[in-house]
C-alpha positions as a printed NumPy array, in Angstrom:
array([[-25.201, -10.478, -11.605],
       [-23.419, -10.078, -14.903],
       [-24.622,  -6.445, -14.962],
       [-23.141,  -5.761, -11.481],
       [-19.899,  -7.512, -12.378],
       [-19.421,  -5.247, -15.346],
       [-19.163,  -2.215, -13.027],
       [-16.8  ,  -3.833, -10.513],
       [-13.575,  -2.571, -12.206],
       [-15.013,   0.954, -12.257],
       [-15.824,   0.815,  -8.543],
       [-12.353,  -0.488,  -7.742],
       [-10.777,   2.281,  -9.794],
       [-12.884,   4.882,  -7.985],
       [-11.834,   3.507,  -4.586],
       [ -8.193,   3.469,  -5.654],
       [ -8.433,   7.04 ,  -6.894],
       [-10.058,   8.146,  -3.641],
       [ -7.412,   6.432,  -1.522],
       [ -4.611,   7.93 ,  -3.623],
       [ -6.143,  11.399,  -3.315],
       [ -6.457,  11.027,   0.451],
       [ -2.859,   9.831,   0.692],
       [ -1.555,  12.739,  -1.392],
       [ -3.583,  15.185,   0.698],
       [ -2.116,  13.738,   3.882],
       [  1.409,  14.023,   2.48 ],
       [  0.761,  17.634,   1.443],
       [ -0.619,  18.522,   4.881],
       [  2.4  ,  16.903,   6.526],
       [  4.783,  18.871,   4.308],
       [  2.981,  22.149,   5.037],
       [  3.06 ,  21.475,   8.771],
       [  6.734,  20.566,   8.553],
       [  7.476,  23.758,   6.652],
       [  5.621,  25.817,   9.246],
       [  7.591,  24.167,  12.05 ],
       [ 10.87 ,  24.874,  10.264],
       [  9.881,  28.505,   9.7  ],
       [  8.859,  28.831,  13.342],
       [ 12.187,  27.384,  14.477],
       [ 14.073,  29.722,  12.121],
       [ 12.149,  32.742,  13.417],
       [ 12.801,  31.709,  17.019],
       [ 16.496,  31.356,  16.259],
       [ 16.55 ,  34.745,  14.506],
       [ 14.969,  36.372,  17.53 ],
       [ 17.54 ,  34.689,  19.77 ],
       [ 20.355,  36.046,  17.58 ],
       [ 18.873,  39.548,  17.708],
       [ 18.442,  39.364,  21.495],
       [ 22.045,  38.183,  21.926],
       [ 23.769,  40.514,  19.469],
       [ 21.766,  43.741,  19.559],
       [ 23.159,  44.898,  22.956],
       [ 26.686,  44.054,  21.808],
       [ 26.319,  46.013,  18.576],
       [ 24.714,  48.979,  20.342],
       [ 27.628,  49.059,  22.775],
       [ 30.035,  49.171,  19.828],
       [ 28.027,  51.981,  18.202],
       [ 28.242,  53.966,  21.447],
       [ 32.028,  53.675,  21.425],
       [ 32.519,  50.75 ,  23.781],
       [ 34.69 ,  47.673,  23.316],
       [ 32.304,  44.761,  23.857],
       [ 33.392,  41.146,  24.047],
       [ 32.542,  39.448,  20.752],
       [ 31.343,  35.867,  21.22 ],
       [ 31.787,  33.203,  18.576],
       [ 29.319,  33.286,  15.691],
       [ 27.919,  29.793,  14.951],
       [ 27.326,  29.018,  11.251],
       [ 23.578,  28.69 ,  11.77 ],
       [ 23.464,  32.28 ,  13.13 ],
       [ 25.451,  33.925,  10.338],
       [ 22.577,  35.052,   8.119],
       [ 20.55 ,  36.479,  11.004],
       [ 23.608,  38.305,  12.334],
       [ 24.541,  39.784,   8.954],
       [ 20.986,  40.979,   8.4  ],
       [ 20.857,  42.638,  11.84 ],
       [ 24.295,  44.189,  11.325],
       [ 23.369,  45.62 ,   7.91 ],
       [ 20.026,  46.947,   9.168],
       [ 21.762,  48.821,  11.981],
       [ 24.367,  50.206,   9.579],
       [ 21.596,  51.514,   7.315],
       [ 20.491,  53.892,  10.057],
       [ 23.801,  55.423,  11.162],
       [ 26.574,  57.553,   9.699],
       [ 30.004,  58.861,  10.606],
       [ 32.085,  57.376,  13.421],
       [ 29.322,  55.078,  14.756],
       [ 29.138,  53.474,  11.308],
       [ 32.896,  52.988,  11.219],
       [ 32.871,  51.4  ,  14.682],
       [ 30.091,  48.996,  13.761],
       [ 31.814,  48.138,  10.475],
       [ 34.933,  47.18 ,  12.45 ],
       [ 32.845,  44.761,  14.517],
       [ 31.694,  43.033,  11.339],
       [ 35.252,  42.898,  10.049],
       [ 36.45 ,  41.365,  13.323],
       [ 33.798,  38.65 ,  13.046],
       [ 34.817,  37.76 ,   9.491],
       [ 31.894,  39.382,   7.683],
       [ 33.993,  39.636,   4.517],
       [ 34.505,  35.879,   4.366],
       [ 30.817,  35.299,   5.11 ],
       [ 29.888,  37.603,   2.228],
       [ 32.299,  35.871,  -0.154],
       [ 30.783,  32.489,   0.729],
       [ 27.277,  33.769,  -0.004],
       [ 28.308,  35.176,  -3.353],
       [ 29.357,  31.667,  -4.378],
       [ 25.908,  30.246,  -3.666],
       [ 22.854,  30.181,  -5.927],
       [ 20.81 ,  32.455,  -3.693],
       [ 19.835,  35.89 ,  -5.019],
       [ 18.809,  37.274,  -1.621],
       [ 22.069,  36.005,  -0.176],
       [ 23.893,  37.836,  -2.964],
       [ 22.168,  41.111,  -2.035],
       [ 23.063,  40.655,   1.634],
       [ 26.658,  39.837,   0.692],
       [ 27.047,  42.9  ,  -1.541],
       [ 25.63 ,  45.177,   1.132],
       [ 28.055,  43.606,   3.6  ],
       [ 31.051,  44.25 ,   1.345],
       [ 29.91 ,  47.82 ,   0.827],
       [ 29.786,  48.572,   4.526],
       [ 33.152,  46.933,   5.135],
       [ 34.568,  49.367,   2.554],
       [ 37.685,  47.334,   1.751],
       [ 39.577,  48.173,  -1.427],
       [ 40.335,  44.495,  -2.064],
       [ 36.61 ,  43.812,  -2.585],
       [ 36.27 ,  46.346,  -5.42 ],
       [ 36.872,  43.854,  -8.242],
       [ 34.313,  41.389,  -6.861],
       [ 31.677,  44.11 ,  -6.486],
       [ 32.428,  45.411,  -9.982],
       [ 31.713,  41.943, -11.372],
       [ 28.116,  42.167, -10.128],
       [ 27.569,  45.657, -11.499],
       [ 26.553,  44.29 , -14.909],
       [ 24.211,  41.618, -13.593],
       [ 20.941,  41.742, -15.594],
       [ 18.911,  41.601, -12.381],
       [ 18.49 ,  45.243, -11.466],
       [ 18.161,  44.639,  -7.723],
       [ 21.557,  42.91 ,  -7.689],
       [ 23.285,  45.505,  -9.851],
       [ 21.837,  48.257,  -7.661],
       [ 23.197,  46.545,  -4.548],
       [ 26.588,  46.356,  -6.283],
       [ 26.382,  50.055,  -7.192],
       [ 25.736,  51.036,  -3.574],
       [ 28.611,  48.857,  -2.434],
       [ 30.984,  50.317,  -5.025],
       [ 30.218,  53.88 ,  -3.942],
       [ 31.063,  53.   ,  -0.348],
       [ 34.239,  51.14 ,  -1.3  ],
       [ 35.521,  53.65 ,  -3.88 ],
       [ 33.706,  57.019,  -3.706],
       [ 36.289,  58.615,  -6.007],
       [ 36.219,  56.01 ,  -8.77 ],
       [ 32.587,  54.898,  -8.604],
       [ 31.135,  57.755, -10.728],
       [ 33.282,  56.72 , -13.715],
       [ 31.849,  53.197, -13.492],
       [ 28.243,  54.028, -12.674],
       [ 27.332,  57.003, -14.864],
       [ 28.032,  55.382, -18.277],
       [ 26.103,  52.292, -17.18 ],
       [ 23.247,  54.455, -15.946],
       [ 22.993,  56.006, -19.41 ],
       [ 22.815,  52.538, -21.013],
       [ 20.565,  50.697, -18.584],
       [ 16.929,  51.661, -18.796],
       [ 16.089,  49.447, -15.802],
       [ 18.171,  51.586, -13.443],
       [ 15.939,  54.265, -11.839],
       [ 17.754,  57.595, -12.168],
       [ 16.161,  59.307,  -9.118],
       [ 17.273,  56.387,  -6.952],
       [ 20.786,  56.607,  -8.369],
       [ 20.839,  60.28 ,  -7.443],
       [ 20.742,  59.169,  -3.801],
       [ 23.355,  56.462,  -4.443],
       [ 25.755,  58.854,  -6.183],
       [ 25.08 ,  61.429,  -3.481],
       [ 27.489,  59.405,  -1.312],
       [ 30.252,  59.494,  -3.944],
       [ 32.854,  62.233,  -4.411],
       [ 30.928,  65.392,  -5.491],
       [ 33.747,  66.69 ,  -7.754],
       [ 34.053,  63.313,  -9.501],
       [ 30.275,  63.036,  -9.949],
       [ 30.108,  66.534, -11.44 ],
       [ 33.107,  65.921, -13.691],
       [ 31.846,  62.605, -15.065],
       [ 28.286,  63.902, -15.436],
       [ 29.447,  66.844, -17.547],
       [ 31.643,  64.622, -19.724],
       [ 28.848,  62.113, -20.271],
       [ 26.261,  64.772, -21.092],
       [ 28.545,  66.246, -23.736],
       [ 28.468,  62.923, -25.597],
       [ 24.732,  62.187, -25.354],
       [ 21.943,  63.362, -27.678],
       [ 19.194,  65.463, -26.142],
       [ 16.538,  62.737, -25.699],
       [ 19.037,  60.395, -24.017],
       [ 20.311,  63.205, -21.818],
       [ 16.816,  63.985, -20.544],
       [ 16.745,  60.747, -18.569],
       [ 19.86 ,  61.764, -16.614],
       [ 18.724,  65.29 , -15.768],
       [ 17.376,  64.353, -12.304],
       [ 21.049,  63.934, -11.344],
       [ 21.404,  67.71 , -11.657],
       [ 20.356,  67.967,  -8.005],
       [ 23.677,  66.411,  -6.895],
       [ 25.923,  68.038,  -9.523],
       [ 27.761,  71.325,  -9.131],
       [ 25.564,  74.118, -10.514],
       [ 28.407,  75.506, -12.637],
       [ 28.553,  72.154, -14.457],
       [ 24.786,  71.922, -14.903],
       [ 24.088,  75.428, -16.204],
       [ 25.947,  75.07 , -19.551],
       [ 24.246,  71.727, -20.171],
       [ 20.779,  73.147, -19.521],
       [ 21.554,  76.29 , -21.514],
       [ 22.582,  74.202, -24.534],
       [ 19.423,  72.106, -24.325],
       [ 17.169,  75.134, -23.99 ],
       [ 18.921,  76.839, -26.899],
       [ 19.101,  73.963, -29.384],
       [ 16.505,  71.336, -28.521],
       [ 13.309,  71.124, -30.542],
       [ 11.501,  68.305, -28.758],
       [  8.965,  69.563, -26.173],
       [  9.831,  66.744, -23.781],
       [ 13.518,  67.735, -23.838],
       [ 12.74 ,  71.409, -23.236],
       [ 10.301,  70.579, -20.44 ],
       [ 12.825,  68.31 , -18.729],
       [ 15.53 ,  70.984, -18.926],
       [ 13.201,  73.677, -17.564],
       [ 12.335,  71.407, -14.665],
       [ 15.97 ,  71.663, -13.52 ],
       [ 16.329,  75.437, -13.867],
       [ 17.542,  76.922, -10.575],
       [ 19.875,  79.689, -11.748],
       [ 19.047,  83.281, -12.796],
       [ 21.567,  82.748, -15.598],
       [ 18.873,  80.706, -17.354],
       [ 16.113,  83.266, -16.883],
       [ 16.103,  84.432, -20.516],
       [ 15.666,  80.856, -21.71 ],
       [ 12.732,  80.406, -19.322],
       [ 11.15 ,  83.599, -20.654],
       [ 11.419,  82.348, -24.234],
       [  9.965,  79.001, -23.268],
       [  6.925,  80.706, -21.729],
       [  5.792,  81.481, -25.287],
       [  6.389,  77.987, -26.667],
       [  3.644,  76.344, -28.716],
       [  3.555,  73.241, -26.495],
       [  1.715,  73.612, -23.195],
       [  4.024,  71.037, -21.549],
       [  6.892,  73.489, -22.124],
       [  4.906,  76.538, -21.004],
       [  3.908,  74.893, -17.744],
       [  7.542,  74.166, -16.855],
       [  8.543,  77.673, -17.94 ],
       [  5.974,  79.117, -15.537],
       [  7.341,  76.933, -12.736],
       [ 10.899,  78.056, -13.57 ],
       [  9.815,  81.708, -13.417],
       [  8.483,  80.921,  -9.969],
       [ 12.003,  79.919,  -8.937],
       [ 14.257,  82.423, -10.714],
       [ 11.971,  85.118, -12.125],
       [ 12.196,  88.857, -11.472],
       [  9.581,  91.53 , -10.865],
       [  9.819,  92.445, -14.558],
       [  8.28 ,  89.058, -15.394],
       [  4.916,  89.919, -13.82 ],
       [  3.291,  90.777, -17.129],
       [  4.592,  87.603, -18.747],
       [  3.093,  85.525, -15.954],
       [ -0.112,  87.538, -16.101],
       [ -0.412,  86.494, -19.731],
       [  0.03 ,  82.85 , -18.735],
       [ -2.881,  83.229, -16.31 ],
       [ -5.108,  83.353, -19.391],
       [ -3.562,  80.263, -21.007],
       [ -5.948,  77.699, -22.465],
       [ -4.39 ,  74.938, -20.33 ],
       [ -5.364,  74.807, -16.642],
       [ -1.949,  73.55 , -15.519],
       [ -0.197,  76.504, -17.165],
       [ -2.545,  78.939, -15.407],
       [ -2.017,  77.151, -12.103],
       [  1.805,  77.187, -12.304],
       [  1.749,  80.849, -13.33 ],
       [ -0.438,  81.662, -10.326],
       [  1.879,  79.7  ,  -8.037],
       [  4.858,  81.598,  -9.451],
       [  3.203,  84.953,  -8.792],
       [  2.365,  83.88 ,  -5.25 ],
       [  5.819,  82.491,  -4.457],
       [  8.287,  84.998,  -5.91 ],
       [  8.72 ,  88.697,  -5.043],
       [  6.241,  89.842,  -7.654],
       [  4.466,  92.093,  -5.175],
       [  2.127,  91.819,  -2.225],
       [ -0.884,  89.539,  -2.267],
       [ -3.072,  92.551,  -3.034],
       [ -0.858,  93.56 ,  -5.958],
       [ -0.837,  90.06 ,  -7.407],
       [ -4.599,  89.798,  -7.03 ],
       [ -5.023,  93.207,  -8.663],
       [ -2.889,  91.983, -11.563],
       [ -5.273,  89.062, -12.047],
       [ -8.309,  91.341, -11.73 ],
       [ -6.901,  93.617, -14.427],
       [ -6.82 ,  90.702, -16.859],
       [-10.611,  90.67 , -16.927],
       [-10.508,  86.859, -16.881],
       [-12.622,  85.207, -14.167],
       [-10.558,  82.004, -14.332],
       [ -7.34 ,  83.977, -13.84 ],
       [ -8.778,  85.61 , -10.704],
       [ -9.925,  82.267,  -9.318],
       [ -6.615,  80.501,  -9.875],
       [ -4.634,  83.354,  -8.267],
       [ -6.912,  83.316,  -5.223],
       [ -6.34 ,  79.571,  -4.926],
       [ -2.541,  79.937,  -5.174],
       [ -2.481,  82.746,  -2.589],
       [ -4.606,  80.661,  -0.226],
       [ -2.155,  77.748,  -0.594],
       [  0.769,  80.024,   0.311],
       [ -1.024,  81.333,   3.419],
       [ -2.105,  77.87 ,   4.623]])
């Protein structure tokens, strides 16, 4: 009996632990079920908002003057999200008409209220809302978010700023783009594509003049939205003075003008294969018939990618008929050159 009594506290503790575990599990299950019910109710309400407002917004897009019912507070987020999603897919006058609907319903005040909350997703929705409203009085508020360390928020602010102030946005965005490594340059090319083209070109040229070559390389994808007359001197200077292979390769990647043909020809003889491969690609865009022999030499390059780009260049530019290009490869006496040219010609025909 004394032996059994010694284990009684242990048994009681085990029972207590089991009961506590069961109770906690029940509470957790109840919370999960409650959360699911709340999410289901929220989704049902969102669908109701979409069903009520989508026909009204489509009528406004089509040029009608629909009656705008009151917007209850509990429907505001769902409405703003629907409104922004529709605006993302339209341009021109339909966009302006739909923006006026949001303005009439007080979307600006709704956005301002969400910017005061501690809700990052609400901040993104608010900034997108202000951007589509396009009101000059919101510029200072949007500018405040442009330096937020969270890249998704600063990107939303950048998009909004371009829509609010297409003339002044390049002066604010381009210097920050040069400083912020977390801002993806190709994505900003699409953002700045909606800004004033002359202002983008002007600010891009001024910024490039002040940056060293390696830092400038990161911004070169913006060349696609900049006036060619502004880009050519920048690329020419890089191709003339830069020593780093990565800088030369990045500059060659942007070559689109015959004015830079001589630089591309020089680069085709560079010691680094990463430069030669981009030179071959550039000759495929701006080369002349006189460059056939230069490209034929690249067909025998030790690096496969150089041979491939040279073959693509010969197949794409007016370097002769398919038979002439193939004969050029045959004359090299290199089996790999013949094979790569046949492959490139087949790709052009397919």
